[in-house]
mmCIF file of C-alpha atoms and ligand atoms in Angstrom:
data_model
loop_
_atom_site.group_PDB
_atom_site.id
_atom_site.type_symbol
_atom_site.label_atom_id
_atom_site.label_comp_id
_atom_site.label_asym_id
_atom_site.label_seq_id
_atom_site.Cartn_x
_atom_site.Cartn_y
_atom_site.Cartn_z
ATOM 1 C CA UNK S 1052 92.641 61.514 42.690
ATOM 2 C CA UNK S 1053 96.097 62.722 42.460
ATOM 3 C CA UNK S 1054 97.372 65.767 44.659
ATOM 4 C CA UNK S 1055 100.606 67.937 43.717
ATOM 5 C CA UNK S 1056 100.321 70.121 47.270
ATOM 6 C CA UNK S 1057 98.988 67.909 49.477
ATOM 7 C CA UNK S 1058 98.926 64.046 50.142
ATOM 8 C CA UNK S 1059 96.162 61.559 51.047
ATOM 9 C CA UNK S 1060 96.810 58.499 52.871
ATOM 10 C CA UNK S 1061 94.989 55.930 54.467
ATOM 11 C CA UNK S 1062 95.665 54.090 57.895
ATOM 12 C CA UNK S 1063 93.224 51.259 58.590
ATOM 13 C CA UNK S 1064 89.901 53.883 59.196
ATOM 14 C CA UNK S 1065 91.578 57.065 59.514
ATOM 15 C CA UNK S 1066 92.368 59.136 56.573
ATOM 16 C CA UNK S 1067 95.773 61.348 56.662
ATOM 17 C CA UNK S 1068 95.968 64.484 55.037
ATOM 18 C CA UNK S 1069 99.694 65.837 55.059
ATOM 19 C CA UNK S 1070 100.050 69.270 53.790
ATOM 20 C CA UNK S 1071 103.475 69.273 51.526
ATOM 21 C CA UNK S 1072 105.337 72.630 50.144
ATOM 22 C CA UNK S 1073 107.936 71.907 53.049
ATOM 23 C CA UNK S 1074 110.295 74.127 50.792
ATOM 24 C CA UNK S 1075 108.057 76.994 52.121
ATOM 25 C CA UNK S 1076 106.979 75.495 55.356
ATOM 26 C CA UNK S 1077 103.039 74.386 53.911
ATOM 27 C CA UNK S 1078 102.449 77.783 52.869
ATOM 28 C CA UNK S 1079 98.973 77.858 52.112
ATOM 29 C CA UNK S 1080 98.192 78.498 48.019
ATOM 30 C CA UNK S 1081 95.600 79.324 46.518
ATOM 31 C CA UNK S 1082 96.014 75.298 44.620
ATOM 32 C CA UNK S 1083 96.260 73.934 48.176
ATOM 33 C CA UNK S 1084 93.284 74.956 49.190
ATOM 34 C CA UNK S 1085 91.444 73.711 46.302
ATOM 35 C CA UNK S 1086 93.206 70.796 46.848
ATOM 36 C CA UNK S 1087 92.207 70.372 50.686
ATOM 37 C CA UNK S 1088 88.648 71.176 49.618
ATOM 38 C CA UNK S 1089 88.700 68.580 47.005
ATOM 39 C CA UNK S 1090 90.448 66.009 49.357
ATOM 40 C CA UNK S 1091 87.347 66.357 51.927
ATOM 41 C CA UNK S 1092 84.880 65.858 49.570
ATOM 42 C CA UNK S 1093 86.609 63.159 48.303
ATOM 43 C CA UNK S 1094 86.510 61.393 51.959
ATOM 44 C CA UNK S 1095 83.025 62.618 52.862
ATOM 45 C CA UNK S 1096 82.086 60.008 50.432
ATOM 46 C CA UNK S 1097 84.656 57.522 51.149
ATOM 47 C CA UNK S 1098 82.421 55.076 53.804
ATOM 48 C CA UNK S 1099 85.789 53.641 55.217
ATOM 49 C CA UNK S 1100 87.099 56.199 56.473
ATOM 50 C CA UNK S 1101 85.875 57.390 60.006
ATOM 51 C CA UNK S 1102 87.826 60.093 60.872
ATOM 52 C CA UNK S 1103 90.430 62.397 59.206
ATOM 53 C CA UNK S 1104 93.730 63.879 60.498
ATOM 54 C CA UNK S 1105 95.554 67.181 59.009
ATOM 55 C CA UNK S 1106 99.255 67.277 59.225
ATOM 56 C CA UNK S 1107 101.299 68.809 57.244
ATOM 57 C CA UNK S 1108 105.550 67.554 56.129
ATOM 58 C CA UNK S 1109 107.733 68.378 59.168
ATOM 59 C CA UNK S 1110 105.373 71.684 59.800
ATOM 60 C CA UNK S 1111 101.971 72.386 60.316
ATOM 61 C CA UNK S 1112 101.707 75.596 57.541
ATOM 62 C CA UNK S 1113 103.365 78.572 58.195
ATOM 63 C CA UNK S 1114 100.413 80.646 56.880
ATOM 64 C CA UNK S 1115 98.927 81.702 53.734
ATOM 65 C CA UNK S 1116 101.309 82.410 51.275
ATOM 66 C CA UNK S 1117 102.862 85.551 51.185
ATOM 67 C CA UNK S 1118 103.730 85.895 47.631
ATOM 68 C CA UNK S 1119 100.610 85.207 46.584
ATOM 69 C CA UNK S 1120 99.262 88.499 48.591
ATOM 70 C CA UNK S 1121 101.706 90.716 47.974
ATOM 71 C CA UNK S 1122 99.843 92.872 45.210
ATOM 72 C CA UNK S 1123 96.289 92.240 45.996
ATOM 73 C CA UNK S 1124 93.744 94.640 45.923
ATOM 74 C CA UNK S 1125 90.796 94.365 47.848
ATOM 75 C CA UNK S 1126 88.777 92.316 45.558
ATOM 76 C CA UNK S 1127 91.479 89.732 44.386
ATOM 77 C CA UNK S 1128 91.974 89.340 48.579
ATOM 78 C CA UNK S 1129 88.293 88.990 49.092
ATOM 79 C CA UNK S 1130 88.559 86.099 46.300
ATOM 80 C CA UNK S 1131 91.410 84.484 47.847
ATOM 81 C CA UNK S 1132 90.026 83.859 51.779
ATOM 82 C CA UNK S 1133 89.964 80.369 52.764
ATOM 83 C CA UNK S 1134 86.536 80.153 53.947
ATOM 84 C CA UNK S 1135 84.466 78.013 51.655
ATOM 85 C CA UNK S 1136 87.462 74.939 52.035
ATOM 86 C CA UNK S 1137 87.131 75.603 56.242
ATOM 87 C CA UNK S 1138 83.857 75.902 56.238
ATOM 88 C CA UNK S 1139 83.782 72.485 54.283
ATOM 89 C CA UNK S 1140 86.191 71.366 57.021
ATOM 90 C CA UNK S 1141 84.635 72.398 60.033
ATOM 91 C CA UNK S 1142 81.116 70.887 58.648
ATOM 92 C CA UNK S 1143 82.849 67.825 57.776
ATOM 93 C CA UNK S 1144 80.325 64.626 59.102
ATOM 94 C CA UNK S 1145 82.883 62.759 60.481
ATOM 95 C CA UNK S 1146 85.902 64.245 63.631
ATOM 96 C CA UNK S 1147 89.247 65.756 62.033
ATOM 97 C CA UNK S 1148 92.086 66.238 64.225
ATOM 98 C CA UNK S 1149 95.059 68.545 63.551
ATOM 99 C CA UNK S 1150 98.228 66.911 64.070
ATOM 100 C CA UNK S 1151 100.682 70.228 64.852
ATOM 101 C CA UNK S 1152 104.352 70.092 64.779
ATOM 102 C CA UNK S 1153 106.239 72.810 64.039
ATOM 103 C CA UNK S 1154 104.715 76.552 62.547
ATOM 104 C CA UNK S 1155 100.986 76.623 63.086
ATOM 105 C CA UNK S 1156 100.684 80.637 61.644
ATOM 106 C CA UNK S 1157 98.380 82.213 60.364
ATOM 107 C CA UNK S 1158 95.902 80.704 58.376
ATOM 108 C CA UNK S 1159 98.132 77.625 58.998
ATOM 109 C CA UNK S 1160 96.361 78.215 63.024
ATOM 110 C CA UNK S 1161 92.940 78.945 61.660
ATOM 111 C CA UNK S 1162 93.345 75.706 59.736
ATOM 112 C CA UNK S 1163 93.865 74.144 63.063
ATOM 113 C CA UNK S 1164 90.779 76.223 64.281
ATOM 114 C CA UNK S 1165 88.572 74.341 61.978
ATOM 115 C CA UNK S 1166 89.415 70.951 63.251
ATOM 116 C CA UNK S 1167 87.930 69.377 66.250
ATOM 117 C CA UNK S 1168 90.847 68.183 67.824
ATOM 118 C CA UNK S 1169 94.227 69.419 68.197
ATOM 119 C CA UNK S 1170 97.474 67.532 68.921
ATOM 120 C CA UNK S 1171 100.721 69.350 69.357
ATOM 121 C CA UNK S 1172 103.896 68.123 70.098
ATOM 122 C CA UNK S 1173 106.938 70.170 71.733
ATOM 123 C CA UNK S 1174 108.352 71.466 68.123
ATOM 124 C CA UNK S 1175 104.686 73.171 67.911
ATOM 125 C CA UNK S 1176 105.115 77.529 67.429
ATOM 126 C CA UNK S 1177 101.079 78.836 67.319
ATOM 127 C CA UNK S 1178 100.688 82.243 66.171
ATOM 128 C CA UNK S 1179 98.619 84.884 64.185
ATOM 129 C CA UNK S 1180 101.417 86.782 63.111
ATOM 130 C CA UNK S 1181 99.494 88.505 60.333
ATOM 131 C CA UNK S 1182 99.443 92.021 62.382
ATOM 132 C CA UNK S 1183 103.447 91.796 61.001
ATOM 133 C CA UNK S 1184 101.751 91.973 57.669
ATOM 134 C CA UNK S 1185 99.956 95.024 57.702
ATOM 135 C CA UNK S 1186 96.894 92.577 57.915
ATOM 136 C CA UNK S 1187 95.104 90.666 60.307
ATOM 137 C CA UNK S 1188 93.431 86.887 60.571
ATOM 138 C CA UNK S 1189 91.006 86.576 57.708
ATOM 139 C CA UNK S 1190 90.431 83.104 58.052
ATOM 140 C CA UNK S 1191 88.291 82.857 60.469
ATOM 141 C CA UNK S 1192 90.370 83.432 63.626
ATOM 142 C CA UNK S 1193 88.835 86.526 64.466
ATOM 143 C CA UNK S 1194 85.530 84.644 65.272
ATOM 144 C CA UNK S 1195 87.205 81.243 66.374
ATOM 145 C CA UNK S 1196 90.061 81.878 68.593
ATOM 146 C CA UNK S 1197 87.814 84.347 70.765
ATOM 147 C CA UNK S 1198 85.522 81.119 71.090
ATOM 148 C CA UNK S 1199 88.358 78.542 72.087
ATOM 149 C CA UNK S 1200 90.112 80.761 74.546
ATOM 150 C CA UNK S 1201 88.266 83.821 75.018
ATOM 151 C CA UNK S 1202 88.699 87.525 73.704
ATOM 152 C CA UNK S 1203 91.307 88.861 76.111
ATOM 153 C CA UNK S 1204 93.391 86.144 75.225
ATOM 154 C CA UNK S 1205 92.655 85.920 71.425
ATOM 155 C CA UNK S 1206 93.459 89.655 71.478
ATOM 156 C CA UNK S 1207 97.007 89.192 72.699
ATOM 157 C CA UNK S 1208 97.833 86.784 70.475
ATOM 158 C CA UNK S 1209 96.375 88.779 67.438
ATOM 159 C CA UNK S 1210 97.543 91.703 68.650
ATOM 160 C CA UNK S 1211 101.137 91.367 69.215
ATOM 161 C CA UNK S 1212 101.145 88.593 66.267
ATOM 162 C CA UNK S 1213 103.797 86.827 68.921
ATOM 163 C CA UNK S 1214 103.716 82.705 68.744
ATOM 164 C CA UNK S 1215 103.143 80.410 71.780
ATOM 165 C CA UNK S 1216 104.442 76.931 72.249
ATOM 166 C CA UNK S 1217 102.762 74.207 73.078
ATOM 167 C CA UNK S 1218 102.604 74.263 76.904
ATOM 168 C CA UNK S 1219 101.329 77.243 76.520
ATOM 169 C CA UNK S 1220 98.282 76.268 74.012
ATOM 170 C CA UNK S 1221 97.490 73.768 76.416
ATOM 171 C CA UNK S 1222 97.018 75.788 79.374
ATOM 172 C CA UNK S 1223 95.232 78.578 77.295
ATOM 173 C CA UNK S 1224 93.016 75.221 75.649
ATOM 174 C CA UNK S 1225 93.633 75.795 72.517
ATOM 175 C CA UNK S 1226 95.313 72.404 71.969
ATOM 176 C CA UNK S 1227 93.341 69.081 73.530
ATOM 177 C CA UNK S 1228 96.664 67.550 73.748
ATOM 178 C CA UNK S 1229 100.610 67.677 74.252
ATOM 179 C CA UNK S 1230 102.061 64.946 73.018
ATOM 180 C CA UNK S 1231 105.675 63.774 72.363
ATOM 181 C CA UNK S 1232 104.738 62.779 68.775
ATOM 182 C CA UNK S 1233 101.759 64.991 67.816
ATOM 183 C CA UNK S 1234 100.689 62.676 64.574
ATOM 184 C CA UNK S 1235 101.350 59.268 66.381
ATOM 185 C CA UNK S 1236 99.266 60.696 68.980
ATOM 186 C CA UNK S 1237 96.603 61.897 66.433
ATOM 187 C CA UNK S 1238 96.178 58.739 65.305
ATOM 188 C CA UNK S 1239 95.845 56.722 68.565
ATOM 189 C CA UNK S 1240 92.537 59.539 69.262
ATOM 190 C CA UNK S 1241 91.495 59.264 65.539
ATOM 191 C CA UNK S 1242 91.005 55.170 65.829
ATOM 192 C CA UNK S 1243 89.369 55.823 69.558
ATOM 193 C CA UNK S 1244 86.821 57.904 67.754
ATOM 194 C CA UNK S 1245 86.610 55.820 64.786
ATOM 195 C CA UNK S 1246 85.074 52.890 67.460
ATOM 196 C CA UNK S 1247 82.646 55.551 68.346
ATOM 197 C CA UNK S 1248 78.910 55.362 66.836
ATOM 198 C CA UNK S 1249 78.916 57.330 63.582
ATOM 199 C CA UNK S 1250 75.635 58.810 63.041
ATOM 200 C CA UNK S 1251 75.608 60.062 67.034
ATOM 201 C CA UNK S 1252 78.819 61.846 66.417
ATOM 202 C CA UNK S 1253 78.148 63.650 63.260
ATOM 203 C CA UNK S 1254 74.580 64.759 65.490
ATOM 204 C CA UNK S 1255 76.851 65.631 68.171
ATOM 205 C CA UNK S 1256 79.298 67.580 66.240
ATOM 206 C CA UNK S 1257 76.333 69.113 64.162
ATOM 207 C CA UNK S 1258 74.620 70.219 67.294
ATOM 208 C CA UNK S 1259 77.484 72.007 68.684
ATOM 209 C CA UNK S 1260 78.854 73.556 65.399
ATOM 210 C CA UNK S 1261 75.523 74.802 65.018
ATOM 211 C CA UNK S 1262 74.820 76.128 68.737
ATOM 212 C CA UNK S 1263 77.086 78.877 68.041
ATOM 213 C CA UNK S 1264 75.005 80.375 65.479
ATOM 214 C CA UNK S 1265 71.600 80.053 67.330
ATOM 215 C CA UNK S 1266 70.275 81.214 70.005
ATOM 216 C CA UNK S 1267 69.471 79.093 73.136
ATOM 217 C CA UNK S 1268 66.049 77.878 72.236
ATOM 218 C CA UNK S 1269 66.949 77.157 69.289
ATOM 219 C CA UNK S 1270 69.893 75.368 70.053
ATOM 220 C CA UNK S 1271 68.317 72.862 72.478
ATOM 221 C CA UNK S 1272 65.402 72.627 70.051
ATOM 222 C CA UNK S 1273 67.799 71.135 67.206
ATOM 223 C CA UNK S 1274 69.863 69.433 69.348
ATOM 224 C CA UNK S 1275 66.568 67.378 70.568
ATOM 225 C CA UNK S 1276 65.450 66.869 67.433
ATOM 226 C CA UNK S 1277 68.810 65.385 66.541
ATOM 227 C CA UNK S 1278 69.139 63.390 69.539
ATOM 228 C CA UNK S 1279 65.691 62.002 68.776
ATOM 229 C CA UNK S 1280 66.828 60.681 65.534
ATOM 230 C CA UNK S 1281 69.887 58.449 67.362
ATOM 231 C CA UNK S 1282 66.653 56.255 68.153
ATOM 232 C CA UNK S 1283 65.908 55.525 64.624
ATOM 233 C CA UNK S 1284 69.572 53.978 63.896
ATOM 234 C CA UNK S 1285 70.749 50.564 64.939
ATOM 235 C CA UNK S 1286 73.851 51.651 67.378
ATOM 236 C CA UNK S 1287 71.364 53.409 69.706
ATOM 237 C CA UNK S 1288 70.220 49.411 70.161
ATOM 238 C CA UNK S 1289 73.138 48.210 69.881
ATOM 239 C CA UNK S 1290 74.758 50.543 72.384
ATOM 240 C CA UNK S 1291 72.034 50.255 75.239
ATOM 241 C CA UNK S 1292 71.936 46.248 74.638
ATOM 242 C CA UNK S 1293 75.763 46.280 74.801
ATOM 243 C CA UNK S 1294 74.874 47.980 78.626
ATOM 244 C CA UNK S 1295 72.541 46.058 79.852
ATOM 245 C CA UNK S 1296 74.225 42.395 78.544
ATOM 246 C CA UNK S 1297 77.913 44.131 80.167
ATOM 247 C CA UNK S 1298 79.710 43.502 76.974
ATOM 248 C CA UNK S 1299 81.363 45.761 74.194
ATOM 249 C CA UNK S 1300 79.197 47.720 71.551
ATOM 250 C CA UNK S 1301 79.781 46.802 68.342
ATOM 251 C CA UNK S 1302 78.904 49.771 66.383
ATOM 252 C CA UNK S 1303 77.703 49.447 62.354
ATOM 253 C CA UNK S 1304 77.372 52.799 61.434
ATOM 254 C CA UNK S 1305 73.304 51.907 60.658
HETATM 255 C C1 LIG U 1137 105.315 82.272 51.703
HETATM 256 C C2 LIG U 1137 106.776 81.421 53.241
HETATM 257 C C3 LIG U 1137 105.843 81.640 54.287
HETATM 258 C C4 LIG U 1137 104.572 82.209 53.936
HETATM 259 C C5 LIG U 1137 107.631 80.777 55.122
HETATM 260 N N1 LIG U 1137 107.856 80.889 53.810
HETATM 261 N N2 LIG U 1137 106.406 81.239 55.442
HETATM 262 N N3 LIG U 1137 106.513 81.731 51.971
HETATM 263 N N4 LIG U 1137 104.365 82.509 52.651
HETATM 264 N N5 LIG U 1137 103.606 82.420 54.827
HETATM 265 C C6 LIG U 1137 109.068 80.498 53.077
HETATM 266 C C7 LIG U 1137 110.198 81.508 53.278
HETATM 267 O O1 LIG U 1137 110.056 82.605 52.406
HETATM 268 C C8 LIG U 1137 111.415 80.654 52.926
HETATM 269 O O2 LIG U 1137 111.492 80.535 51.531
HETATM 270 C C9 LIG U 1137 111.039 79.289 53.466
HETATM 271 O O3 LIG U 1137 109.604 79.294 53.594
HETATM 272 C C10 LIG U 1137 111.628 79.033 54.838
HETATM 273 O O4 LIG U 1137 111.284 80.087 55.685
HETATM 274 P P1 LIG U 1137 112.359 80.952 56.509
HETATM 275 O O5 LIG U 1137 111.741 82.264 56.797
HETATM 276 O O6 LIG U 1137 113.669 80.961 55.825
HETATM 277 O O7 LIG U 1137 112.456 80.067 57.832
HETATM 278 P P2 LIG U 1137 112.753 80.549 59.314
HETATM 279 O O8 LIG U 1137 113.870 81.544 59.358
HETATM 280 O O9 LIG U 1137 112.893 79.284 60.112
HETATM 281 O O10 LIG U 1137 111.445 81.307 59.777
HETATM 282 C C11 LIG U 1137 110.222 80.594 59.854
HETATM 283 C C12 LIG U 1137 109.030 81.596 60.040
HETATM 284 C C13 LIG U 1137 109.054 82.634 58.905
HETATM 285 C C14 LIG U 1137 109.178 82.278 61.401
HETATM 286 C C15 LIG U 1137 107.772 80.753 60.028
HETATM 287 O O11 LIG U 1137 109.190 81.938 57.646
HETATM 288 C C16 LIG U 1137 107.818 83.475 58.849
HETATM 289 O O12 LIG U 1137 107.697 84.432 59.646
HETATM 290 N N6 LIG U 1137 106.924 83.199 57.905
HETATM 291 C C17 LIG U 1137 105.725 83.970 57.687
HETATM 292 C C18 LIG U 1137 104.672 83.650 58.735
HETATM 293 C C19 LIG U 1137 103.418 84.510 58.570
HETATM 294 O O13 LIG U 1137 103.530 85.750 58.594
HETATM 295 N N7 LIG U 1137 102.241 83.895 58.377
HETATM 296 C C20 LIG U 1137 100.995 84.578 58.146
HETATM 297 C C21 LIG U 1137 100.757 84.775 56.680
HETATM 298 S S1 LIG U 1137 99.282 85.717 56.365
HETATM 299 P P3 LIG U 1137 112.896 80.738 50.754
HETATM 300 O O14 LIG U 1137 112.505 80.619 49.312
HETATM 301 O O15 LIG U 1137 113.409 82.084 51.143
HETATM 302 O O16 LIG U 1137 113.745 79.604 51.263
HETATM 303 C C22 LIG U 1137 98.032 84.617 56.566
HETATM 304 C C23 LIG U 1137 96.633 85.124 56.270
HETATM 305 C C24 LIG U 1137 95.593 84.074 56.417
HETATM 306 O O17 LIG U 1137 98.190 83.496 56.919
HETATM 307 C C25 LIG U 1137 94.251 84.514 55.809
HETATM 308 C C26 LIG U 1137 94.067 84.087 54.404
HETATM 309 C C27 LIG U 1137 92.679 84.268 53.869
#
């Protein structure tokens, strides 16, 4: 399928996803977003690819676009949020990484905060500078930024809407990684995980997505239900065989 905002490529197992309105720094529209949704349904499906990285041309996204807000009312803004495409995103079977260089802002971030990886490189500016706006993170990063780096820290950032580099999303861990070429980088972790027994990842990442929303007795019920159902594939075999005969897995996906 062909995209006019965004751009799909593929590199050996990993599929790239490059954000691309660098005249307005990825500015997130309400076509992009369609577009991103219809992009990971497209690679849901796609049994190649393992794992997907989101980048975006010389800049992460510099936010949701501004224009487009300027004369909502409260309905028309309700209709615009982002959260069906993250929510897509952030269920998405397979790992996504966020390869960040340059403005990660505003919903550009709380794209970021859907992913479960994050690479920056030095260029890298994370903010939530929507308190600027008159508004504040409706993305999701009222709920997810608390959870990656707690609320006192979370409420700095979307209080006083001021950007941190990349040293500094390290230490507060809201990046994995600094790198010294975020999407080279991205793709190095993308093909280690793409090695990596499917079926026991998506579990895994199901299982801790899903903790968050459960309690705790619930949470370690489902996750031993899913960790139950690794026995019924082939790479739980495979794996353990791989152990005990001291050689490499080789992982099927079965
Ligand atoms: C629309 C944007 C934009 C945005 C940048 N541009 N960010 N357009 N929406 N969010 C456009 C500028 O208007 C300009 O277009 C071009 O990109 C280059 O930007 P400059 O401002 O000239 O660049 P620079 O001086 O380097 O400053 C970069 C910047 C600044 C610091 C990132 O552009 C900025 O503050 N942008 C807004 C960031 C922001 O507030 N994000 C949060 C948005 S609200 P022209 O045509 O003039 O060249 C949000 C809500 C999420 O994200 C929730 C949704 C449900």
């Amino acid at each position: 399928m062909a995209y006019d905002c965004i751009s799909l490529t593929r590199h050996e197992m990993i599929g790239i996803v490059t954000l691309q309105r660098p005249q307005a720094l990825n500015a997130l529209n309400h076509q992009m977003i369609e577009e991103l949704e219809q992009v990971f349904m497209e690679l849901e499906t796609d049994e190649k690819v393992k794992a997907v990285i989101i980048t975006g041309e010389k800049h992460f996204a510099a936010g949701a676009d501004i224009n487009d807000m300027l004369d909502f009312n409260p309905e028309q803004a309700r209709a615009f949020s982002f959260r069906h495409c993250f929510a897509r995103i952030e269920a998405f079977p397979k790992p996504v990484l966020a390869a960040i260089s340059g403005f990660a802002l505003g919903g550009g971030l709380e794209l970021a905060l859907v992913c479960d990886w994050r690479i920056a490189d030095n260029t890298a500016r994370l903010g939530l500078p929507e308190i600027n706006l008159g508004i504040f993170p409706g993305a999701g990063g009222t709920l997810r930024l608390p959870r990656l780096i707690g609320a006192a820290r979370a409420k700095e950032m979307i209080f006083s809407g001021k950007p941190i580099n990349a040293q500094q999303a390290l230490e507060y861990g809201l990046i994995n990684q600094l790198a010294d070429d975020a999407l080279a980088e991205a793709i190095q972790t993308a093909e280690m995980l793409a090695s990596k027994p499917p079926v026991a990842l998506k579990l895994a990442k199901q299982c801790i997505n899903q903790a968050f929303d459960m309690d705790g007795v619930k949470a370690i019920e489902f996750e031993s239900v899913a960790w139950a159902s690794c026995f019924a594939t082939r790479d739980q075999r495979e794996g353990m065989k791989a152990f005990i005969e001291k050689r490499k897995p080789e992982f099927t996906g079965t």
